[in-house]
Amino acid sequence: MNTLKYTFFTIIIGFGFQFGNAQNISVDEGYTPQDLVEDILINSTCANVFNVSVSGGNFASGEKSYGYFDGTGTTFPFQNGIILSTGKINNAPGPNSYLSDDGGSMGWDGDADLNEALGLSNTFNATVLEFDFIPLGNRISFDYIFSSEQYLSSPSSNQCNYTDGFAFLLKRNGETRYQNLAVVPGTNIPVKVNTVRGSGTICPPANQAYFDAFNGTNHPTNFNGQTKVLKAESDVIPGETYHIKLVIADEGNYRFDSAIFLGGGSFNFGIDLGDDRLIATGNPLCPGETLTVDATQVGATGYQWFQNTVAIPGATNATYTITSAGDYTVDIFYGTTCSPPTETLKIEYAESLVINQNSFTECDADNNQDGKTVFDLDAIKNQLFTNLPAGYVISFFEIPTSTTALPVNYTNTIPNNQTIYARIMNVQSCYSDYPVNLRVNTFGTVLVDETIGLCEDAILTLDAGSGFTSYEWNTNPPQFTQQITVNSGGIYEVTLTNALNCSKTKTFTIEASGIATIEDIIINDFRENNSATIQISASSLGDYEFSLDGVNYQDSNIFSNLNAGEYTVYVQDKKGCGIIFETFYILDYPKYFTPNNDGYNDTWYIKNLDKRNLENSVITVFDRYGKLIKQVSGTSEGWNGTFNGEILPSTDYWFTIELTNGKTIKGHFALKR
């Protein structure tokens, strides 16, 4: 904290020196306290000021902690005024190149009134300017800037609460307690380093709207930062005596000086003409409305009203009736030379709104077509009026007496036609609710999406149906006819628009298809559950169904519980592209035979081996003891129930079939007589 802010080197030469001085404020210690108040701060022939006094640092060099400053030609917001500092004002001019850190070890005390106003007990180095005055008007105000070395751009965390204090203390004659006018606007928070500070450092920001900047080297003052121009103001009683005390002091110790800059000529003894009437604050005058303003003051000898700084001809009474927008002031004369300025009364008028569109139509967007759909009220708001000023807030309500605003995305509750109401929320007293008609058109035709098969090498016509005003297909390029022809599978969508300008989309799903190719029939026979599986070639495009009689079809390509015999399988394309068929055989052995020469079932043999190219298979029959009884080929007529010409008895016999495909079948059967 004790180190210098900057190490500053410069070469001062000729014009460069003069130019540098022109960028910084200058100070003058030669003004008397009375001159500072009457000629600089107030600068008005109407001032009735007395008992002016000032106190500050008792520097051995004779330098002062108060005086006049001149900011002409600089970027400093004030052209001139009074400076009150906790250090030497000679250290106040820029550039911001070193630490202003005066007033140590010289017995420079704080101020008891400041301590009481800010709740402190440890102020030092107080500079005080105070005087009595008698206001002519009912309000006083003046402009100020608070600057401080404690606005550090790179503080350590323990420096965030360091702050000097100041106050503008006002009280009426006979009162015992002061009112502090140096507060954050709209609050009772005293303005200090830690109550008005910007962001960008480790210290928390506070009331940033009123903070100006952290300063670099190139600044008109030698302070690290400052507030924006702030206004101290208070209501007063005309003709009463008031005492004001402007005081600033270091808090805690003498380190890191601060200063108050009071704007020259800003101390205003005028009158308050009332609240501004502005659109932004929601209280403008309504179209055609007038406002009578009364500036009557005891002792006044004349009045002159102004609109936008131009005198209004004939407006010389204490009251004036406003009929148009503008900035209004009034000069109040108390003699030949005295006319204190008044605060400006700003008047705005709410515009007479011109309706651009108050009926809005949407199409029912969902499938049930019940005459209800979603309206974007934000979009509607922007189309209602041709001259809606910026800052006007519009909300919508279902009925004029409702206080619950409708959501931005609003679904009408009355089918097909409904009236809602637009309300100007920030200037409500000027306008009645505007009716807004919401209309919902429907698309009455029911559209059914279609799935259609397209056979190989075929051309298909898609028909969207008649009765629509326009058609648009999603082909490339788009087509705009009722019908189109296609020769390939895919998703074809057509957007149909009816006479109410409502649209819907119909989808045609075209599935390429074709006649099947049977690649294989896998047979599992000689079993309790014989089956056949029909395998279709992977190159086949369609969706197929299967049948063994050409009448009854199934989706499964597997047929089960098949008896021995000849079968024909039919494979049909579901999209109608054709049927293919193929014969297959299920083999099985007879479970018994009856060799009684009746011409029926007289021999035991395996049918259709030749149909499966198994005619060279070898069939061997055994009795229950494993004795070889008969061996025949697949082409023979089988076994007739004899052995060496002898008739064998009725009983069970066993067999083995050695198929030429390498498969062996074993089992047994019965001989019955």
XYZ file of C-alpha atoms in Angstrom, residues 20-527:
508
model
C 0.004 17.477 -21.999
C -1.211 20.203 -19.652
C -4.254 20.817 -21.823
C -5.442 17.241 -21.159
C -5.489 17.578 -17.359
C -7.541 19.631 -14.941
C -5.924 22.573 -13.174
C -6.547 23.811 -9.630
C -6.510 27.254 -7.982
C -6.185 27.802 -4.214
C -6.806 31.581 -4.421
C -10.581 31.635 -4.090
C -12.185 32.680 -0.811
C -14.809 30.360 0.660
C -17.529 32.931 -0.155
C -16.341 33.107 -3.789
C -16.286 29.328 -4.089
C -19.909 29.049 -2.981
C -21.486 32.150 -4.544
C -19.478 32.486 -7.773
C -18.511 28.882 -8.542
C -20.981 26.423 -7.000
C -24.151 28.546 -7.217
C -23.235 31.263 -9.754
C -26.643 32.929 -9.570
C -27.853 36.379 -8.665
C -30.647 34.672 -6.745
C -28.343 33.158 -4.181
C -29.073 34.085 -0.613
C -26.009 32.530 1.022
C -24.311 33.446 4.283
C -22.151 32.046 7.098
C -19.777 30.416 4.581
C -16.808 28.626 6.149
C -14.203 26.105 5.050
C -11.605 24.033 6.866
C -9.037 21.526 5.748
C -5.434 20.400 6.032
C -2.947 22.671 7.807
C 0.001 21.906 5.517
C 3.321 23.470 6.445
C 3.735 24.520 2.844
C 0.523 26.524 3.031
C -1.160 24.330 0.416
C -4.864 23.663 0.726
C -7.181 20.664 0.580
C -9.956 22.693 -1.096
C -10.251 25.152 -3.940
C -11.310 25.756 -7.510
C -10.688 23.381 -10.413
C -10.865 23.996 -14.162
C -11.566 21.128 -16.560
C -11.938 23.201 -19.726
C -10.577 21.382 -22.778
C -10.244 18.048 -20.958
C -12.383 14.912 -20.976
C -13.373 15.552 -17.365
C -17.207 15.772 -17.168
C -17.219 19.155 -15.361
C -15.856 22.307 -16.991
C -15.134 23.805 -13.562
C -16.211 23.709 -9.955
C -15.061 23.117 -6.384
C -12.719 20.353 -5.227
C -12.672 19.083 -1.634
C -9.909 16.569 -0.899
C -8.386 14.514 1.916
C -4.994 15.639 0.598
C -3.420 18.541 -1.252
C -5.514 19.658 -4.208
C -2.259 20.399 -6.034
C -1.876 16.620 -6.318
C -5.301 16.256 -7.981
C -4.436 17.209 -11.625
C -3.486 14.361 -13.941
C -1.838 12.393 -15.269
C -2.614 9.535 -12.902
C 1.062 8.816 -12.371
C 1.691 8.654 -8.629
C -0.061 8.038 -5.321
C -1.707 11.028 -3.678
C -1.155 10.161 -0.044
C -1.100 13.334 2.089
C -2.004 14.355 5.612
C -0.031 11.977 7.794
C 1.246 12.930 11.273
C -0.030 16.505 11.194
C -2.934 16.373 13.646
C -5.539 16.687 10.913
C -8.726 15.380 12.487
C -11.898 13.839 11.111
C -15.433 15.155 11.522
C -17.986 14.201 14.165
C -21.015 14.893 11.947
C -19.561 12.732 9.207
C -18.900 9.956 11.729
C -22.521 10.101 12.875
C -23.940 10.218 9.363
C -21.930 7.199 8.183
C -21.817 5.300 11.479
C -18.047 5.707 11.808
C -15.684 6.571 14.635
C -12.338 6.722 12.880
C -12.246 9.500 10.272
C -9.144 11.599 9.644
C -8.135 14.489 7.395
C -11.591 16.053 6.991
C -12.166 18.917 4.580
C -15.411 20.783 5.256
C -17.280 23.416 3.271
C -20.477 24.680 4.908
C -22.882 27.539 4.580
C -26.408 28.736 5.275
C -28.895 29.545 2.531
C -32.516 30.516 2.027
C -34.090 28.735 -0.970
C -36.515 30.555 -3.243
C -37.911 27.344 -4.699
C -39.059 24.062 -3.202
C -36.083 21.974 -4.267
C -32.296 22.118 -4.280
C -29.856 19.977 -6.215
C -26.226 19.948 -7.300
C -23.951 17.609 -9.282
C -20.843 15.875 -8.005
C -18.215 13.211 -8.751
C -16.474 11.120 -6.124
C -12.838 10.234 -7.020
C -10.445 8.120 -4.990
C -7.031 6.541 -4.979
C -8.723 3.571 -3.305
C -10.291 2.549 -6.635
C -7.472 0.068 -7.254
C -7.462 -1.796 -10.560
C -5.394 -4.662 -9.083
C -6.190 -4.783 -5.369
C -5.356 -7.528 -2.947
C -8.311 -9.132 -1.211
C -7.657 -7.278 2.057
C -8.001 -3.921 0.242
C -11.597 -4.486 -0.911
C -13.135 -2.832 2.163
C -10.848 0.223 2.328
C -12.963 3.292 1.631
C -12.950 6.980 2.442
C -16.194 8.642 3.464
C -18.016 11.786 2.545
C -21.451 13.278 3.100
C -23.575 16.207 2.019
C -25.379 17.041 5.233
C -28.529 19.203 5.135
C -30.787 20.416 7.933
C -33.384 23.156 8.336
C -32.860 25.825 10.958
C -34.052 24.497 14.305
C -33.620 20.826 13.409
C -31.037 18.733 15.243
C -30.304 15.938 12.786
C -28.769 16.108 9.355
C -30.015 14.416 6.202
C -27.243 12.928 4.021
C -27.803 13.747 0.335
C -24.722 11.825 -0.914
C -26.464 8.487 -1.418
C -26.804 5.939 -4.217
C -29.813 7.112 -6.275
C -33.076 5.606 -5.088
C -31.529 4.292 -1.843
C -30.207 5.516 1.489
C -26.794 3.868 0.897
C -23.932 6.371 1.273
C -21.705 6.682 -1.797
C -18.274 5.193 -1.009
C -15.610 3.104 -2.763
C -17.205 -0.160 -1.698
C -20.810 0.892 -2.438
C -20.188 2.200 -5.973
C -17.586 0.084 -7.758
C -17.237 -1.549 -11.156
C -16.418 -5.130 -12.050
C -13.105 -6.450 -13.329
C -11.192 -6.822 -10.053
C -11.239 -9.366 -7.254
C -13.348 -6.908 -5.240
C -17.115 -7.358 -5.637
C -18.871 -4.813 -7.864
C -21.580 -2.635 -6.348
C -24.110 -0.355 -8.035
C -22.127 -0.555 -11.261
C -24.533 1.740 -13.135
C -23.107 4.677 -11.191
C -19.405 3.794 -11.518
C -17.412 5.497 -14.273
C -13.999 3.820 -14.655
C -10.724 2.608 -13.221
C -8.160 5.041 -14.585
C -4.907 4.422 -16.367
C -2.052 6.896 -16.520
C -3.651 9.084 -19.193
C -6.427 10.711 -17.176
C -7.256 14.351 -16.366
C -6.980 13.673 -12.610
C -4.460 11.879 -10.450
C -7.018 9.449 -9.002
C -7.366 5.731 -9.662
C -11.099 5.862 -10.373
C -14.312 7.784 -9.977
C -18.088 7.591 -10.084
C -20.206 8.974 -12.875
C -21.786 12.396 -12.383
C -24.272 11.978 -9.535
C -26.951 14.365 -8.288
C -27.554 15.308 -4.674
C -31.057 16.655 -4.203
C -33.699 17.361 -1.607
C -37.076 18.999 -1.161
C -36.929 22.240 0.831
C -39.382 24.868 2.047
C -39.060 28.197 0.258
C -38.067 31.042 2.565
C -36.756 28.794 5.337
C -33.093 28.890 6.421
C -31.045 25.744 5.809
C -27.514 24.741 6.696
C -25.521 22.488 4.384
C -22.236 20.847 5.252
C -20.118 19.248 2.518
C -17.493 17.051 4.165
C -15.006 14.398 3.023
C -12.475 12.507 5.156
C -10.092 9.558 5.181
C -11.370 6.523 7.010
C -9.086 4.537 9.306
C -5.874 6.392 8.411
C -4.571 9.131 6.154
C -3.609 6.797 3.314
C -4.929 6.893 -0.280
C -6.509 10.310 -0.758
C -10.013 10.927 -2.135
C -11.783 14.009 -3.481
C -15.220 15.408 -4.196
C -15.689 17.460 -7.365
C -18.744 19.755 -7.233
C -20.000 20.904 -10.644
C -19.723 24.669 -11.159
C -23.092 26.389 -11.333
C -24.921 23.137 -10.583
C -26.350 24.217 -7.211
C -29.966 24.832 -8.176
C -32.426 26.734 -5.974
C -35.295 26.100 -8.389
C -38.625 24.434 -7.997
C -39.795 20.947 -8.729
C -42.435 21.042 -11.447
C -43.460 17.456 -10.765
C -42.625 14.022 -12.088
C -41.593 13.567 -15.686
C -44.298 11.961 -17.819
C -42.439 9.421 -19.943
C -43.254 6.346 -21.979
C -40.298 4.531 -20.392
C -41.750 5.035 -16.911
C -45.274 4.145 -17.978
C -46.889 7.528 -17.278
C -46.908 9.566 -20.506
C -49.794 11.834 -21.295
C -52.468 10.194 -23.384
C -53.321 11.464 -26.875
C -55.279 14.713 -26.500
C -54.625 14.949 -22.754
C -53.453 18.227 -21.203
C -51.447 18.860 -18.037
C -51.585 22.081 -16.016
C -48.363 22.832 -14.135
C -48.316 25.275 -11.238
C -45.063 27.121 -10.448
C -46.553 29.647 -8.017
C -43.918 30.986 -5.607
C -44.325 33.452 -2.772
C -42.675 36.749 -3.626
C -42.373 36.070 -7.325
C -42.880 39.128 -9.580
C -43.183 37.321 -12.909
C -42.944 34.063 -14.849
C -41.792 32.929 -18.286
C -42.377 29.388 -19.494
C -40.066 27.618 -21.965
C -40.506 24.599 -24.204
C -37.262 22.982 -25.382
C -35.349 26.124 -24.165
C -37.509 28.411 -26.366
C -39.715 30.981 -24.623
C -43.408 30.275 -25.128
C -45.129 33.481 -26.318
C -47.656 34.742 -23.788
C -46.827 32.019 -21.217
C -46.168 34.438 -18.358
C -48.541 33.203 -15.680
C -47.681 31.061 -12.665
C -49.509 28.159 -14.288
C -49.156 26.731 -17.759
C -51.240 24.091 -19.521
C -49.116 21.633 -21.528
C -50.623 20.345 -24.762
C -47.592 18.888 -26.576
C -44.474 16.890 -25.827
C -41.222 18.598 -24.876
C -38.887 19.716 -22.098
C -40.505 22.442 -19.987
C -38.888 24.984 -17.648
C -40.024 28.251 -16.145
C -38.097 31.350 -15.172
C -39.468 32.785 -11.933
C -38.568 36.428 -11.352
C -38.109 37.807 -7.884
C -36.849 41.178 -8.998
C -35.099 42.744 -11.906
C -32.017 40.465 -11.741
C -33.055 37.264 -9.984
C -34.471 34.277 -11.832
C -33.342 30.932 -10.418
C -33.420 27.987 -12.841
C -36.012 25.305 -12.382
C -35.708 21.612 -12.905
C -36.788 20.445 -16.336
C -40.148 18.719 -16.665
C -40.009 16.174 -19.498
C -43.300 15.422 -21.212
C -43.964 12.616 -23.684
C -47.259 11.613 -25.265
C -48.400 8.090 -25.861
C -48.981 7.759 -29.576
C -52.376 7.210 -31.135
C -51.865 3.706 -32.392
C -52.811 2.816 -35.954
C -54.073 -0.731 -36.405
C -52.231 -2.577 -39.140
C -53.856 -5.992 -38.792
C -56.204 -7.389 -36.162
C -57.308 -10.671 -37.718
C -54.964 -13.616 -37.962
C -55.521 -16.983 -39.594
C -53.747 -20.257 -39.012
C -54.425 -23.752 -40.299
C -55.187 -26.541 -37.865
C -51.830 -28.255 -37.649
C -52.711 -31.560 -36.008
C -54.576 -34.599 -37.255
C -57.886 -34.273 -35.447
C -58.831 -31.007 -37.244
C -60.917 -29.709 -34.351
C -60.482 -26.035 -35.253
C -57.838 -25.422 -32.578
C -54.183 -24.695 -33.136
C -51.216 -22.795 -31.684
C -50.850 -19.055 -32.364
C -47.510 -17.239 -31.878
C -48.653 -14.154 -29.983
C -45.182 -12.596 -30.177
C -45.437 -12.620 -33.965
C -48.978 -11.248 -33.829
C -47.880 -8.457 -31.479
C -45.374 -7.206 -34.048
C -48.054 -7.018 -36.744
C -50.876 -5.346 -34.816
C -49.886 -1.694 -35.238
C -48.035 0.309 -37.862
C -46.552 2.771 -35.359
C -45.920 0.891 -32.123
C -43.084 2.803 -30.389
C -40.075 1.009 -28.981
C -40.590 0.151 -25.344
C -44.328 -0.449 -25.550
C -45.268 -3.743 -23.896
C -48.253 -5.640 -25.317
C -49.883 -8.569 -23.553
C -52.911 -10.616 -24.587
C -55.940 -11.652 -22.532
C -58.878 -13.957 -23.201
C -61.436 -11.443 -21.953
C -61.182 -7.687 -21.230
C -61.579 -8.168 -17.483
C -58.852 -10.802 -17.210
C -55.623 -10.011 -15.380
C -53.817 -13.196 -16.406
C -51.840 -12.746 -19.597
C -51.954 -15.481 -22.225
C -48.782 -17.477 -22.965
C -46.709 -16.632 -26.016
C -47.683 -19.919 -27.664
C -51.448 -19.860 -27.248
C -53.932 -22.510 -28.373
C -57.383 -21.075 -28.987
C -60.091 -22.509 -26.728
C -63.060 -21.740 -29.002
C -62.916 -23.742 -32.266
C -62.440 -21.981 -35.591
C -63.055 -18.386 -34.431
C -62.070 -16.660 -31.199
C -61.519 -13.066 -30.131
C -58.755 -12.247 -27.659
C -57.667 -8.806 -26.443
C -54.362 -6.920 -26.788
C -53.504 -4.604 -23.917
C -50.745 -1.947 -23.770
C -49.341 -2.761 -20.359
C -47.003 0.182 -19.644
C -49.472 2.938 -20.681
C -52.696 1.154 -19.872
C -54.656 4.239 -18.938
C -54.315 5.631 -22.468
C -55.795 2.727 -24.387
C -58.700 0.355 -24.242
C -58.132 -3.302 -25.058
C -57.818 -4.024 -28.765
C -59.876 -7.023 -30.006
C -57.858 -9.489 -32.036
C -59.618 -12.181 -34.079
C -58.037 -15.621 -34.305
C -59.344 -17.813 -37.115
C -58.491 -21.477 -37.611
C -59.017 -23.110 -41.007
C -59.138 -26.880 -41.301
C -58.121 -29.452 -43.858
C -61.276 -31.537 -43.969
C -60.108 -34.256 -46.343
C -58.828 -37.379 -44.606
C -55.555 -38.465 -46.159
C -54.508 -42.091 -45.854
C -50.895 -42.985 -46.474
C -50.386 -45.863 -48.880
C -47.863 -48.654 -49.233
C -47.707 -50.082 -52.771
C -45.540 -52.742 -54.327
C -43.747 -52.085 -57.591
C -42.801 -55.131 -59.625
C -39.541 -55.286 -61.508
C -39.526 -53.450 -64.822
C -42.982 -52.011 -64.099
C -44.206 -48.384 -64.062
C -46.626 -47.202 -61.384
C -48.940 -44.166 -61.408
C -49.413 -42.408 -58.065
C -52.615 -40.388 -57.749
C -52.898 -37.808 -54.922
C -56.623 -37.321 -55.494
C -58.649 -34.466 -56.936
C -60.171 -31.345 -55.416
C -57.044 -29.539 -54.214
C -55.730 -26.172 -55.365
C -52.104 -27.246 -55.560
C -49.865 -30.292 -55.433
C -46.170 -30.539 -54.712
C -44.259 -33.838 -54.859
C -40.899 -34.347 -53.219
C -39.330 -35.625 -56.411
C -36.181 -34.172 -57.887
C -37.073 -31.921 -59.518
C -40.411 -31.288 -57.750
C -43.572 -32.077 -59.677
C -46.808 -30.129 -59.319
C -49.439 -32.430 -60.803
C -52.154 -34.626 -59.326
C -50.516 -37.777 -60.698
C -46.931 -38.846 -61.216
C -45.373 -42.070 -62.553
C -42.556 -43.886 -60.802
C -40.392 -46.858 -61.727
C -38.387 -47.347 -58.541
C -39.074 -47.904 -54.874
C -38.860 -45.141 -52.289
C -40.837 -42.643 -50.191
C -42.934 -40.275 -52.272
C -44.608 -37.387 -50.462
C -47.101 -34.951 -51.920
C -48.153 -31.740 -50.163
C -51.787 -30.948 -50.885
C -53.237 -27.455 -50.404
C -56.972 -26.861 -50.232
C -59.054 -23.798 -51.044
C -58.520 -22.432 -47.494
C -54.773 -22.478 -48.122
C -54.264 -25.265 -45.589
C -51.878 -28.033 -46.450
C -51.277 -31.628 -45.508
C -48.875 -34.255 -46.717
C -49.703 -37.709 -48.005
C -47.015 -40.380 -48.165
C -46.721 -43.171 -50.718
C -44.303 -45.872 -49.668
C -43.300 -47.740 -52.822
C -41.716 -51.092 -52.132
C -39.851 -52.668 -55.013
C -40.869 -56.307 -55.468
C -40.685 -59.267 -57.857
C -41.404 -62.963 -58.376
C -39.452 -65.250 -56.060
C -36.579 -67.578 -56.944
C -36.542 -70.803 -54.921
C -32.931 -71.440 -54.099
C -33.354 -74.672 -52.124
C -35.836 -76.852 -50.254
C -34.339 -78.311 -47.118
C -36.137 -81.530 -46.121
C -36.021 -83.187 -42.741
C -37.794 -86.559 -43.071
C -37.752 -90.066 -41.644
C -38.815 -88.391 -38.391
